[in-house]
Coordinates of N, CA and C in Angstrom, one line a residue:
M1 N -65.5 25.7 46.3 CA -66.2 27.0 46.4 C -65.6 28.0 45.6
A2 N -66.4 28.8 44.8 CA -65.8 29.8 44.0 C -65.3 31.0 44.8
H3 N -64.2 31.5 44.5 CA -63.7 32.7 45.2 C -64.3 34.0 44.6
L4 N -64.6 34.9 45.5 CA -65.1 36.2 45.1 C -64.0 37.0 44.5
Q5 N -64.2 37.6 43.4 CA -63.2 38.4 42.7 C -63.2 39.9 43.3
T6 N -62.1 40.4 43.7 CA -62.0 41.7 44.2 C -61.7 42.7 43.0
I7 N -62.5 43.7 42.8 CA -62.3 44.6 41.7 C -61.3 45.7 42.2
I8 N -60.2 45.9 41.5 CA -59.2 46.9 41.8 C -59.3 48.0 40.8
Y9 N -59.6 49.2 41.2 CA -59.6 50.4 40.3 C -58.2 51.0 40.3
T10 N -57.7 51.1 39.1 CA -56.3 51.7 38.9 C -56.5 53.0 38.1
M11 N -57.7 53.5 37.9 CA -57.9 54.7 37.1 C -58.4 55.8 37.9
I12 N -57.8 57.0 37.7 CA -58.4 58.2 38.3 C -59.2 58.9 37.3
Y13 N -60.4 59.2 37.6 CA -61.4 59.8 36.6 C -61.5 61.3 36.7
F14 N -61.4 62.0 35.6 CA -61.7 63.4 35.5 C -63.2 63.5 35.0
V15 N -64.0 64.1 35.9 CA -65.4 64.1 35.6 C -65.9 65.5 35.3
S16 N -66.5 65.7 34.1 CA -67.0 67.0 33.7 C -68.4 67.2 34.3
L17 N -68.6 68.4 35.0 CA -69.8 68.7 35.6 C -70.8 69.5 34.7
G18 N -70.3 70.0 33.6 CA -71.1 70.8 32.7 C -71.0 72.3 33.2
P19 N -71.8 73.1 32.6 CA -71.6 74.6 32.9 C -72.2 75.1 34.2
G20 N -73.0 74.3 34.9 CA -73.5 74.7 36.2 C -74.9 74.3 36.5
D21 N -75.7 74.0 35.4 CA -77.0 73.4 35.6 C -76.9 72.0 35.9
P22 N -77.4 71.5 37.1 CA -77.2 70.1 37.4 C -77.9 69.1 36.4
E23 N -78.9 69.6 35.7 CA -79.5 68.8 34.7 C -78.7 68.6 33.4
L24 N -77.6 69.3 33.3 CA -76.8 69.2 32.1 C -75.6 68.2 32.3
I25 N -75.5 67.6 33.5 CA -74.4 66.6 33.7 C -74.8 65.4 32.9
T26 N -73.9 64.6 32.4 CA -74.2 63.4 31.6 C -74.5 62.3 32.6
L27 N -75.2 61.3 32.1 CA -75.5 60.1 32.9 C -74.3 59.4 33.3
K28 N -73.3 59.3 32.4 CA -72.0 58.6 32.7 C -71.3 59.3 33.8
A29 N -71.3 60.7 33.8 CA -70.6 61.5 34.8 C -71.3 61.3 36.1
L30 N -72.6 61.3 36.2 CA -73.3 61.1 37.4 C -73.1 59.7 38.0
R31 N -73.1 58.7 37.2 CA -72.8 57.3 37.6 C -71.4 57.2 38.2
T32 N -70.4 57.9 37.6 CA -69.0 57.8 38.0 C -68.9 58.5 39.4
L33 N -69.6 59.6 39.6 CA -69.6 60.3 40.9 C -70.2 59.5 42.0
R34 N -71.4 58.9 41.7 CA -72.1 58.1 42.7 C -71.2 56.9 43.1
E35 N -70.4 56.4 42.2 CA -69.6 55.2 42.6 C -68.2 55.6 43.2
A36 N -67.9 56.9 43.2 CA -66.6 57.3 43.7 C -66.5 57.3 45.3
D37 N -65.4 56.9 45.7 CA -65.1 57.0 47.2 C -64.6 58.4 47.6
Y38 N -63.8 59.0 46.7 CA -63.3 60.3 46.9 C -63.4 61.2 45.7
I39 N -64.0 62.4 45.9 CA -64.2 63.3 44.7 C -63.5 64.6 45.1
Y40 N -62.4 64.9 44.4 CA -61.6 66.1 44.7 C -62.3 67.3 43.9
T41 N -62.6 68.3 44.7 CA -63.5 69.4 44.3 C -62.9 70.8 44.6
P42 N -62.8 71.7 43.6 CA -62.2 73.0 43.9 C -63.1 73.9 44.7
V43 N -62.5 74.8 45.5 CA -63.2 75.9 46.2 C -62.5 77.2 45.7
P44 N -63.2 78.0 45.0 CA -62.5 79.3 44.5 C -62.1 80.2 45.7
V45 N -60.9 80.7 45.6 CA -60.4 81.7 46.6 C -59.9 82.9 45.8
S46 N -60.5 84.0 46.1 CA -60.1 85.3 45.5 C -59.6 86.3 46.5
R47 N -59.4 87.5 46.1 CA -58.9 88.5 47.1 C -60.0 88.8 48.1
K48 N -61.2 88.5 47.8 CA -62.3 88.7 48.7 C -62.5 87.6 49.7
G49 N -61.7 86.5 49.5 CA -61.8 85.4 50.5 C -62.2 84.1 49.8
R50 N -62.5 83.2 50.7 CA -62.9 81.8 50.2 C -64.4 81.8 49.9
H51 N -64.7 81.4 48.7 CA -66.1 81.3 48.2 C -66.7 79.9 48.5
T52 N -68.0 79.8 48.3 CA -68.6 78.5 48.3 C -68.2 77.8 47.0
S53 N -68.2 76.5 47.1 CA -67.9 75.7 46.0 C -69.2 75.4 45.2
K54 N -69.3 76.0 44.0 CA -70.4 75.7 43.1 C -70.5 74.2 42.7
A55 N -69.3 73.7 42.5 CA -69.2 72.3 42.1 C -69.7 71.4 43.2
A56 N -69.4 71.7 44.4 CA -69.9 70.9 45.6 C -71.4 71.0 45.7
E57 N -71.9 72.2 45.6 CA -73.3 72.5 45.7 C -74.1 71.7 44.6
M58 N -73.5 71.7 43.4 CA -74.2 71.0 42.3 C -74.2 69.5 42.6
M59 N -73.1 68.9 43.1 CA -73.1 67.5 43.3 C -74.0 67.1 44.5
L60 N -74.1 68.0 45.5 CA -75.0 67.7 46.6 C -76.4 67.7 46.2
S61 N -76.8 68.6 45.3 CA -78.1 68.6 44.7 C -78.5 67.4 43.9
L62 N -77.4 66.7 43.4 CA -77.6 65.5 42.7 C -77.6 64.2 43.5
G63 N -77.5 64.4 44.8 CA -77.5 63.2 45.7 C -76.1 62.7 46.1
I64 N -75.0 63.3 45.6 CA -73.7 62.9 46.0 C -73.5 63.2 47.5
R65 N -73.0 62.2 48.2 CA -72.9 62.4 49.7 C -71.7 63.3 50.1
E66 N -71.9 64.1 51.1 CA -70.9 65.1 51.5 C -69.6 64.5 51.9
E67 N -69.6 63.2 52.4 CA -68.4 62.6 52.8 C -67.6 62.1 51.6
Q68 N -68.2 62.1 50.5 CA -67.4 61.7 49.3 C -66.5 62.9 48.8
I69 N -67.0 64.1 49.1 CA -66.4 65.3 48.5 C -65.2 65.8 49.3
Q70 N -64.0 65.9 48.6 CA -62.8 66.4 49.2 C -62.5 67.7 48.7
L71 N -62.7 68.8 49.4 CA -62.5 70.2 49.0 C -61.0 70.6 49.0
Y72 N -60.6 71.3 47.9 CA -59.3 71.9 47.9 C -59.4 73.3 47.4
D73 N -58.6 74.2 48.0 CA -58.6 75.7 47.6 C -58.0 75.9 46.3
L74 N -58.6 76.7 45.5 CA -58.1 77.1 44.1 C -58.1 78.6 44.0
P75 N -56.9 79.2 44.1 CA -56.8 80.7 43.9 C -57.2 81.1 42.5
M76 N -58.1 82.2 42.5 CA -58.5 82.7 41.2 C -57.9 84.0 41.0
S77 N -56.9 84.1 40.1 CA -56.1 85.2 39.9 C -55.4 85.2 38.5
K78 N -55.1 86.3 38.0 CA -54.3 86.3 36.7 C -52.9 85.7 36.9
D79 N -52.4 85.8 38.1 CA -51.1 85.2 38.5 C -51.4 83.7 38.7
R80 N -50.9 82.9 37.9 CA -51.3 81.4 37.9 C -50.5 80.6 38.9
D81 N -49.5 81.2 39.6 CA -48.7 80.4 40.4 C -49.5 79.7 41.5
G82 N -50.4 80.5 42.1 CA -51.2 79.9 43.2 C -52.0 78.7 42.7
A83 N -52.6 78.9 41.5 CA -53.5 77.8 40.9 C -52.6 76.6 40.6
L84 N -51.4 76.8 40.1 CA -50.6 75.7 39.7 C -50.1 74.9 41.0
E85 N -49.9 75.6 42.0 CA -49.5 75.0 43.3 C -50.7 74.1 43.8
A86 N -51.9 74.7 43.6 CA -53.1 73.9 44.0 C -53.3 72.6 43.2
Y87 N -53.0 72.8 41.9 CA -53.2 71.6 41.0 C -52.1 70.5 41.4
D88 N -50.9 71.0 41.7 CA -49.8 70.1 42.1 C -50.2 69.3 43.3
L89 N -50.8 70.1 44.3 CA -51.2 69.5 45.6 C -52.3 68.4 45.4
V90 N -53.3 68.7 44.6 CA -54.4 67.8 44.4 C -53.9 66.6 43.7
A91 N -53.0 66.8 42.7 CA -52.5 65.6 42.0 C -51.7 64.7 42.9
R92 N -50.9 65.3 43.7 CA -50.1 64.5 44.7 C -51.0 63.8 45.7
T93 N -52.0 64.5 46.1 CA -52.9 63.9 47.1 C -53.7 62.8 46.5
A94 N -54.3 63.0 45.3 CA -55.1 61.9 44.7 C -54.2 60.7 44.3
S95 N -53.0 61.0 43.8 CA -52.1 59.9 43.5 C -51.7 59.1 44.7
Q96 N -51.4 59.7 45.8 CA -51.0 59.0 47.0 C -52.2 58.2 47.6
K97 N -53.4 58.8 47.5 CA -54.6 58.1 48.0 C -54.8 56.8 47.2
Q98 N -54.6 56.9 45.8 CA -54.8 55.8 45.0 C -53.8 54.7 45.3
Q99 N -52.6 55.1 45.6 CA -51.5 54.1 45.9 C -51.8 53.5 47.3
D100 N -52.3 54.3 48.3 CA -52.5 53.8 49.6 C -53.8 52.9 49.6
E101 N -54.8 53.2 48.8 CA -56.0 52.5 48.7 C -56.3 52.1 47.3
P102 N -55.6 51.1 46.8 CA -55.7 50.7 45.4 C -57.1 50.3 44.9
D103 N -58.0 49.9 45.9 CA -59.3 49.5 45.5 C -60.3 50.7 45.6
A104 N -59.8 51.9 45.9 CA -60.7 53.1 46.0 C -60.9 53.6 44.6
R105 N -62.1 54.2 44.4 CA -62.5 54.8 43.2 C -62.4 56.3 43.4
I106 N -61.5 57.0 42.6 CA -61.2 58.4 42.8 C -61.6 59.2 41.6
A107 N -62.2 60.4 41.8 CA -62.6 61.3 40.8 C -62.2 62.7 41.1
I108 N -61.9 63.4 40.1 CA -61.5 64.8 40.2 C -62.5 65.6 39.2
V109 N -63.2 66.5 39.8 CA -64.2 67.2 39.0 C -63.7 68.5 38.3
A110 N -64.4 68.8 37.2 CA -64.0 70.1 36.5 C -65.3 70.6 36.0
E111 N -65.5 72.0 36.1 CA -66.7 72.6 35.5 C -66.5 72.6 34.0
G112 N -67.7 72.6 33.3 CA -67.7 72.6 31.8 C -67.2 71.2 31.4
D113 N -66.3 71.2 30.4 CA -65.7 69.9 29.9 C -64.3 69.8 30.4
C114 N -63.9 68.6 30.9 CA -62.6 68.5 31.5 C -61.5 68.4 30.5
G115 N -61.9 68.4 29.2 CA -60.9 68.3 28.2 C -60.8 69.6 27.4
F116 N -61.4 70.7 27.9 CA -61.5 72.0 27.1 C -61.1 73.1 28.1
Y117 N -59.9 73.7 28.0 CA -59.4 74.8 28.8 C -59.7 74.4 30.3
S118 N -59.3 73.3 30.7 CA -59.6 72.8 32.0 C -58.3 72.6 32.9
S119 N -58.5 72.7 34.2 CA -57.4 72.4 35.1 C -57.0 70.9 35.1
S120 N -57.9 70.1 34.5 CA -57.6 68.7 34.4 C -56.3 68.4 33.6
A121 N -55.9 69.3 32.7 CA -54.7 69.1 31.9 C -53.5 69.1 32.8
Y122 N -53.4 70.1 33.8 CA -52.3 70.2 34.7 C -52.3 69.1 35.7
I123 N -53.4 68.8 36.2 CA -53.5 67.7 37.2 C -53.2 66.4 36.6
G124 N -53.8 66.1 35.4 CA -53.6 64.9 34.8 C -52.2 64.5 34.5
E125 N -51.4 65.6 34.0 CA -50.0 65.4 33.7 C -49.3 64.9 34.9
Q126 N -49.5 65.5 36.1 CA -48.8 65.1 37.3 C -49.2 63.7 37.7
I127 N -50.5 63.3 37.6 CA -50.9 62.0 38.0 C -50.3 60.9 37.1
E128 N -50.3 61.2 35.8 CA -49.7 60.2 34.8 C -48.2 60.1 35.0
Q129 N -47.5 61.2 35.4 CA -46.1 61.1 35.7 C -45.8 60.2 36.9
A130 N -46.9 60.1 37.8 CA -46.7 59.2 39.0 C -47.0 57.8 38.7
G131 N -47.3 57.5 37.4 CA -47.5 56.1 36.9 C -48.9 55.6 37.0
L132 N -49.9 56.6 37.2 CA -51.3 56.2 37.2 C -52.0 56.6 36.0
A133 N -53.0 55.8 35.6 CA -53.8 56.1 34.4 C -55.0 57.0 34.8
T134 N -55.4 57.8 33.8 CA -56.6 58.7 33.9 C -57.6 58.4 32.8
E135 N -58.8 58.8 33.1 CA -59.8 58.8 32.0 C -60.7 60.0 32.2
Q136 N -61.0 60.6 31.0 CA -61.9 61.8 31.0 C -63.3 61.4 30.7
I137 N -64.2 61.9 31.5 CA -65.7 61.8 31.3 C -66.2 63.1 30.7
C138 N -66.5 63.1 29.4 CA -66.8 64.4 28.8 C -68.1 65.0 29.2
G139 N -68.2 66.3 29.0 CA -69.4 67.1 29.4 C -69.8 68.2 28.5
V140 N -70.7 69.0 28.9 CA -71.2 70.1 28.0 C -70.3 71.3 28.3
P141 N -69.6 71.8 27.3 CA -68.8 73.1 27.4 C -69.7 74.3 27.7
A142 N -69.2 75.2 28.5 CA -70.0 76.3 28.9 C -70.5 77.1 27.7
F143 N -69.7 77.3 26.6 CA -70.2 78.2 25.5 C -71.3 77.5 24.7
I144 N -71.3 76.2 24.7 CA -72.4 75.4 24.1 C -73.7 75.7 24.9
A145 N -73.6 75.7 26.2 CA -74.8 76.0 27.0 C -75.3 77.4 26.8
C146 N -74.3 78.3 26.6 CA -74.6 79.7 26.4 C -75.4 79.9 25.1
N147 N -74.9 79.2 24.0 CA -75.7 79.3 22.8 C -77.0 78.7 22.9
G148 N -77.1 77.7 23.7 CA -78.5 77.0 23.9 C -79.4 78.0 24.5
R149 N -79.0 78.9 25.4 CA -79.9 79.9 26.0 C -80.2 81.0 25.0
L150 N -79.2 81.2 24.1 CA -79.4 82.3 23.1 C -80.4 81.8 22.0
G151 N -80.2 80.5 21.6 CA -81.0 80.0 20.5 C -80.3 80.1 19.2
G152 N -80.8 79.3 18.2 CA -80.2 79.4 16.9 C -78.9 78.5 16.9
Q153 N -78.2 78.7 15.8 CA -77.0 77.9 15.6 C -75.7 78.7 16.0
L154 N -74.8 78.1 16.7 CA -73.6 78.7 17.0 C -72.8 78.9 15.7
V155 N -72.7 77.9 14.9 CA -72.1 78.0 13.5 C -73.0 77.1 12.6
Q156 N -73.0 77.4 11.4 CA -73.7 76.6 10.4 C -73.0 76.7 9.0
L157 N -73.4 75.7 8.2 CA -72.8 75.7 6.8 C -71.3 75.8 6.8
E158 N -70.8 76.8 6.2 CA -69.3 76.9 6.1 C -68.7 77.8 7.1
E159 N -69.5 78.3 8.1 CA -68.9 79.1 9.1 C -67.9 78.4 10.0
Q160 N -67.0 79.2 10.5 CA -66.0 78.6 11.5 C -66.2 79.3 12.8
C161 N -65.7 78.6 13.9 CA -65.8 79.2 15.2 C -64.4 79.2 15.8
T162 N -64.0 80.4 16.3 CA -62.7 80.6 17.0 C -63.0 80.8 18.5
V163 N -62.3 80.1 19.3 CA -62.4 80.2 20.8 C -61.2 80.9 21.3
I164 N -61.3 82.0 22.0 CA -60.2 82.7 22.6 C -60.3 82.6 24.2
P165 N -59.3 82.1 24.9 CA -59.4 82.0 26.3 C -59.1 83.2 27.1
G166 N -59.6 84.4 26.7 CA -59.4 85.6 27.5 C -58.2 86.4 27.2
E167 N -57.2 85.8 26.6 CA -56.0 86.6 26.3 C -55.5 86.2 24.9
A168 N -55.1 87.2 24.2 CA -54.6 87.0 22.8 C -53.8 88.2 22.4
T169 N -53.0 88.1 21.4 CA -52.2 89.2 20.9 C -53.1 90.2 20.1
E170 N -52.6 91.4 19.9 CA -53.4 92.4 19.2 C -53.7 91.9 17.8
E171 N -52.8 91.3 17.2 CA -53.0 90.7 15.8 C -54.1 89.7 15.8
E172 N -54.1 88.8 16.9 CA -55.1 87.8 16.9 C -56.5 88.4 17.2
W173 N -56.6 89.4 18.0 CA -57.9 90.1 18.2 C -58.4 90.7 16.9
V174 N -57.6 91.4 16.3 CA -58.0 92.1 15.0 C -58.5 91.1 14.0
R175 N -57.7 90.0 13.8 CA -58.1 89.0 12.9 C -59.4 88.3 13.2
A176 N -59.6 88.2 14.5 CA -60.9 87.6 15.0 C -62.1 88.5 14.6
W177 N -62.0 89.8 15.0 CA -63.1 90.7 14.9 C -63.4 91.0 13.4
Q178 N -62.3 91.0 12.6 CA -62.5 91.3 11.2 C -62.9 90.1 10.3
S179 N -63.0 88.9 10.9 CA -63.4 87.7 10.2 C -64.9 87.7 10.1
A180 N -65.4 86.8 9.2 CA -66.8 86.6 9.0 C -67.4 85.4 9.8
H181 N -66.6 85.0 10.8 CA -67.0 83.8 11.6 C -67.4 84.2 13.0
T182 N -67.8 83.1 13.7 CA -68.2 83.3 15.1 C -67.0 83.3 16.0
I183 N -67.0 84.2 17.0 CA -65.9 84.3 18.0 C -66.5 84.1 19.3
V184 N -65.9 83.1 20.1 CA -66.3 82.9 21.4 C -65.1 83.3 22.3
V185 N -65.4 84.1 23.3 CA -64.4 84.5 24.3 C -64.7 84.0 25.7
M186 N -63.9 83.3 26.3 CA -64.1 82.7 27.6 C -63.2 83.5 28.6
K187 N -63.7 83.5 29.9 CA -62.9 84.2 30.9 C -62.9 85.7 30.6
G188 N -64.1 86.3 30.5 CA -64.2 87.6 30.1 C -63.4 88.7 30.9
S189 N -63.3 88.4 32.2 CA -62.6 89.3 33.1 C -61.1 89.6 32.7
L190 N -60.5 88.6 31.9 CA -59.2 88.8 31.5 C -59.0 89.7 30.3
C191 N -60.1 90.1 29.7 CA -60.0 90.9 28.5 C -61.2 91.9 28.4
E192 N -61.7 92.3 29.5 CA -62.8 93.2 29.5 C -62.6 94.5 28.7
A193 N -61.4 95.1 28.8 CA -61.1 96.3 28.0 C -61.1 96.1 26.5
E194 N -60.6 94.9 26.1 CA -60.5 94.6 24.7 C -61.9 94.4 24.2
I195 N -62.8 93.7 24.9 CA -64.1 93.4 24.4 C -64.9 94.7 24.3
K196 N -64.8 95.6 25.3 CA -65.6 96.8 25.2 C -65.0 97.7 24.1
S197 N -63.8 97.7 23.8 CA -63.2 98.5 22.7 C -63.7 97.9 21.4
A198 N -63.7 96.6 21.3 CA -64.1 95.9 20.0 C -65.6 96.2 19.7
I199 N -66.4 96.3 20.8 CA -67.9 96.6 20.6 C -68.0 97.9 19.9
T200 N -67.2 98.9 20.3 CA -67.2 100.2 19.7 C -66.6 100.2 18.3
R201 N -65.6 99.5 18.1 CA -64.9 99.5 16.8 C -65.5 98.7 15.8
Y202 N -66.3 97.7 16.2 CA -66.9 96.8 15.2 C -68.4 96.7 15.5
P203 N -69.1 97.8 15.3 CA -70.6 97.8 15.6 C -71.4 96.9 14.6
D204 N -70.8 96.5 13.5 CA -71.6 95.6 12.6 C -71.7 94.2 13.1
R205 N -70.9 93.8 14.1 CA -71.0 92.4 14.6 C -72.1 92.4 15.7
K206 N -72.7 91.2 15.8 CA -73.6 91.0 16.9 C -72.8 90.5 18.2
W207 N -73.2 91.1 19.3 CA -72.5 90.8 20.6 C -73.5 90.2 21.6
H208 N -73.1 89.1 22.2 CA -74.0 88.5 23.2 C -73.1 88.2 24.4
Y209 N -73.6 88.5 25.6 CA -72.8 88.4 26.8 C -73.5 87.5 27.8
F210 N -72.7 86.7 28.5 CA -73.3 85.7 29.4 C -72.5 85.6 30.7
E211 N -73.2 85.5 31.8 CA -72.5 85.3 33.1 C -73.2 84.1 33.8
F212 N -72.4 83.2 34.4 CA -72.9 82.1 35.2 C -74.1 81.4 34.6
V213 N -74.0 81.0 33.4 CA -75.1 80.3 32.7 C -75.4 79.0 33.4
G214 N -76.7 78.8 33.7 CA -77.2 77.6 34.3 C -77.1 77.7 35.8
M215 N -76.7 78.8 36.4 CA -76.6 79.0 37.8 C -77.6 80.1 38.3
P216 N -77.9 80.2 39.6 CA -78.9 81.1 40.0 C -78.6 82.6 39.7
K217 N -77.3 82.9 39.5 CA -76.8 84.3 39.2 C -76.8 84.5 37.7
E218 N -77.4 83.7 36.9 CA -77.3 83.8 35.4 C -77.7 85.2 35.0
Y219 N -76.9 85.7 34.0 CA -77.2 87.0 33.4 C -76.9 86.9 31.9
I220 N -77.8 87.3 31.1 CA -77.6 87.3 29.6 C -78.1 88.6 29.0
T221 N -77.3 89.1 28.1 CA -77.8 90.3 27.4 C -77.2 90.4 26.0
S222 N -77.9 90.9 25.1 CA -77.4 91.2 23.7 C -77.4 92.7 23.4
Q223 N -77.7 93.5 24.5 CA -77.6 94.9 24.3 C -76.2 95.4 24.6
T224 N -75.6 96.0 23.6 CA -74.2 96.5 23.7 C -74.1 97.5 24.8
S225 N -75.1 98.3 25.0 CA -75.0 99.4 26.0 C -74.9 98.7 27.4
D226 N -75.7 97.6 27.6 CA -75.6 96.9 28.9 C -74.2 96.2 29.1
I227 N -73.7 95.7 28.0 CA -72.4 95.0 28.1 C -71.3 96.0 28.4
L228 N -71.4 97.2 27.8 CA -70.4 98.3 28.1 C -70.4 98.7 29.5
E229 N -71.5 98.7 30.2 CA -71.6 99.1 31.6 C -71.3 98.0 32.6
R230 N -71.2 96.8 32.1 CA -71.0 95.6 33.0 C -69.6 95.4 33.4
E231 N -69.4 95.1 34.7 CA -68.1 94.6 35.1 C -68.0 93.1 35.0
F232 N -67.1 92.6 34.2 CA -67.1 91.2 33.8 C -66.5 90.4 35.0
P233 N -67.2 89.4 35.4 CA -66.6 88.4 36.4 C -65.8 87.4 35.6
Y234 N -65.0 86.6 36.3 CA -64.2 85.5 35.7 C -65.1 84.6 34.9
F235 N -66.2 84.2 35.4 CA -67.1 83.2 34.7 C -68.0 84.0 33.8
S236 N -67.5 84.7 32.8 CA -68.3 85.4 31.8 C -67.8 84.9 30.4
I237 N -68.7 84.9 29.5 CA -68.5 84.4 28.1 C -69.1 85.4 27.1
I238 N -68.4 85.7 26.1 CA -68.9 86.6 25.0 C -69.0 85.8 23.7
I239 N -70.1 85.9 23.0 CA -70.2 85.3 21.7 C -70.5 86.4 20.7
S240 N -69.6 86.5 19.7 CA -69.7 87.6 18.7 C -69.9 87.0 17.4
K241 N -71.0 87.4 16.7 CA -71.2 86.8 15.4 C -71.3 87.9 14.3
C242 N -70.9 87.5 13.1 CA -71.0 88.5 12.0 C -72.4 88.6 11.6
R243 N -72.9 89.8 11.4 CA -74.4 89.9 11.0 C -74.7 89.3 9.7

């Protein structure tokens, strides 16, 4: 009689959810989530309290079962100490779970793409130091989804694209705004004053502002007067192009 082979999963998967629209998740990411026994999912925590998990809501809308989802608190603040502690905790928890249940399939989700300005970098380092392997399931970066809503080309021909993650030196900002290339700024709340100042100082550039693209609270404007009056949330993106 042939013996049944037991499949042992030794890989922890980082799964990209995309920018927020459930229809923008990849087929591979969705299959990985459906097959997962445990899916570690962040819940944003700010000074206003614990928020709902957009990642969890998105997965539930795609048919992922609630019992698969393992929520963990993620402090949202310029002070990164709380976030780093959260990343360490989920790394330890996921690693221990994999060691205790070697046949379990474990996933850790990230909004946007898990390989692009993602918490996966911190968590993955800890998991790999524990002797476990990881694999990234790529996704749609938020700024690509933003440009899709805007239309046209983000860059074309010989243009370049610079991505700034909310914080830069004065020299880096000036070099960006004075260039003839496309500038993408993520995490707008970290540099709201700089963006509003640049809009005034560089009126010849085109300015496009995005909040929560692909989500119910989506807001998009290319009117500089509207941008100047807006209070930028954490999940805001600015695309600036040379005219």
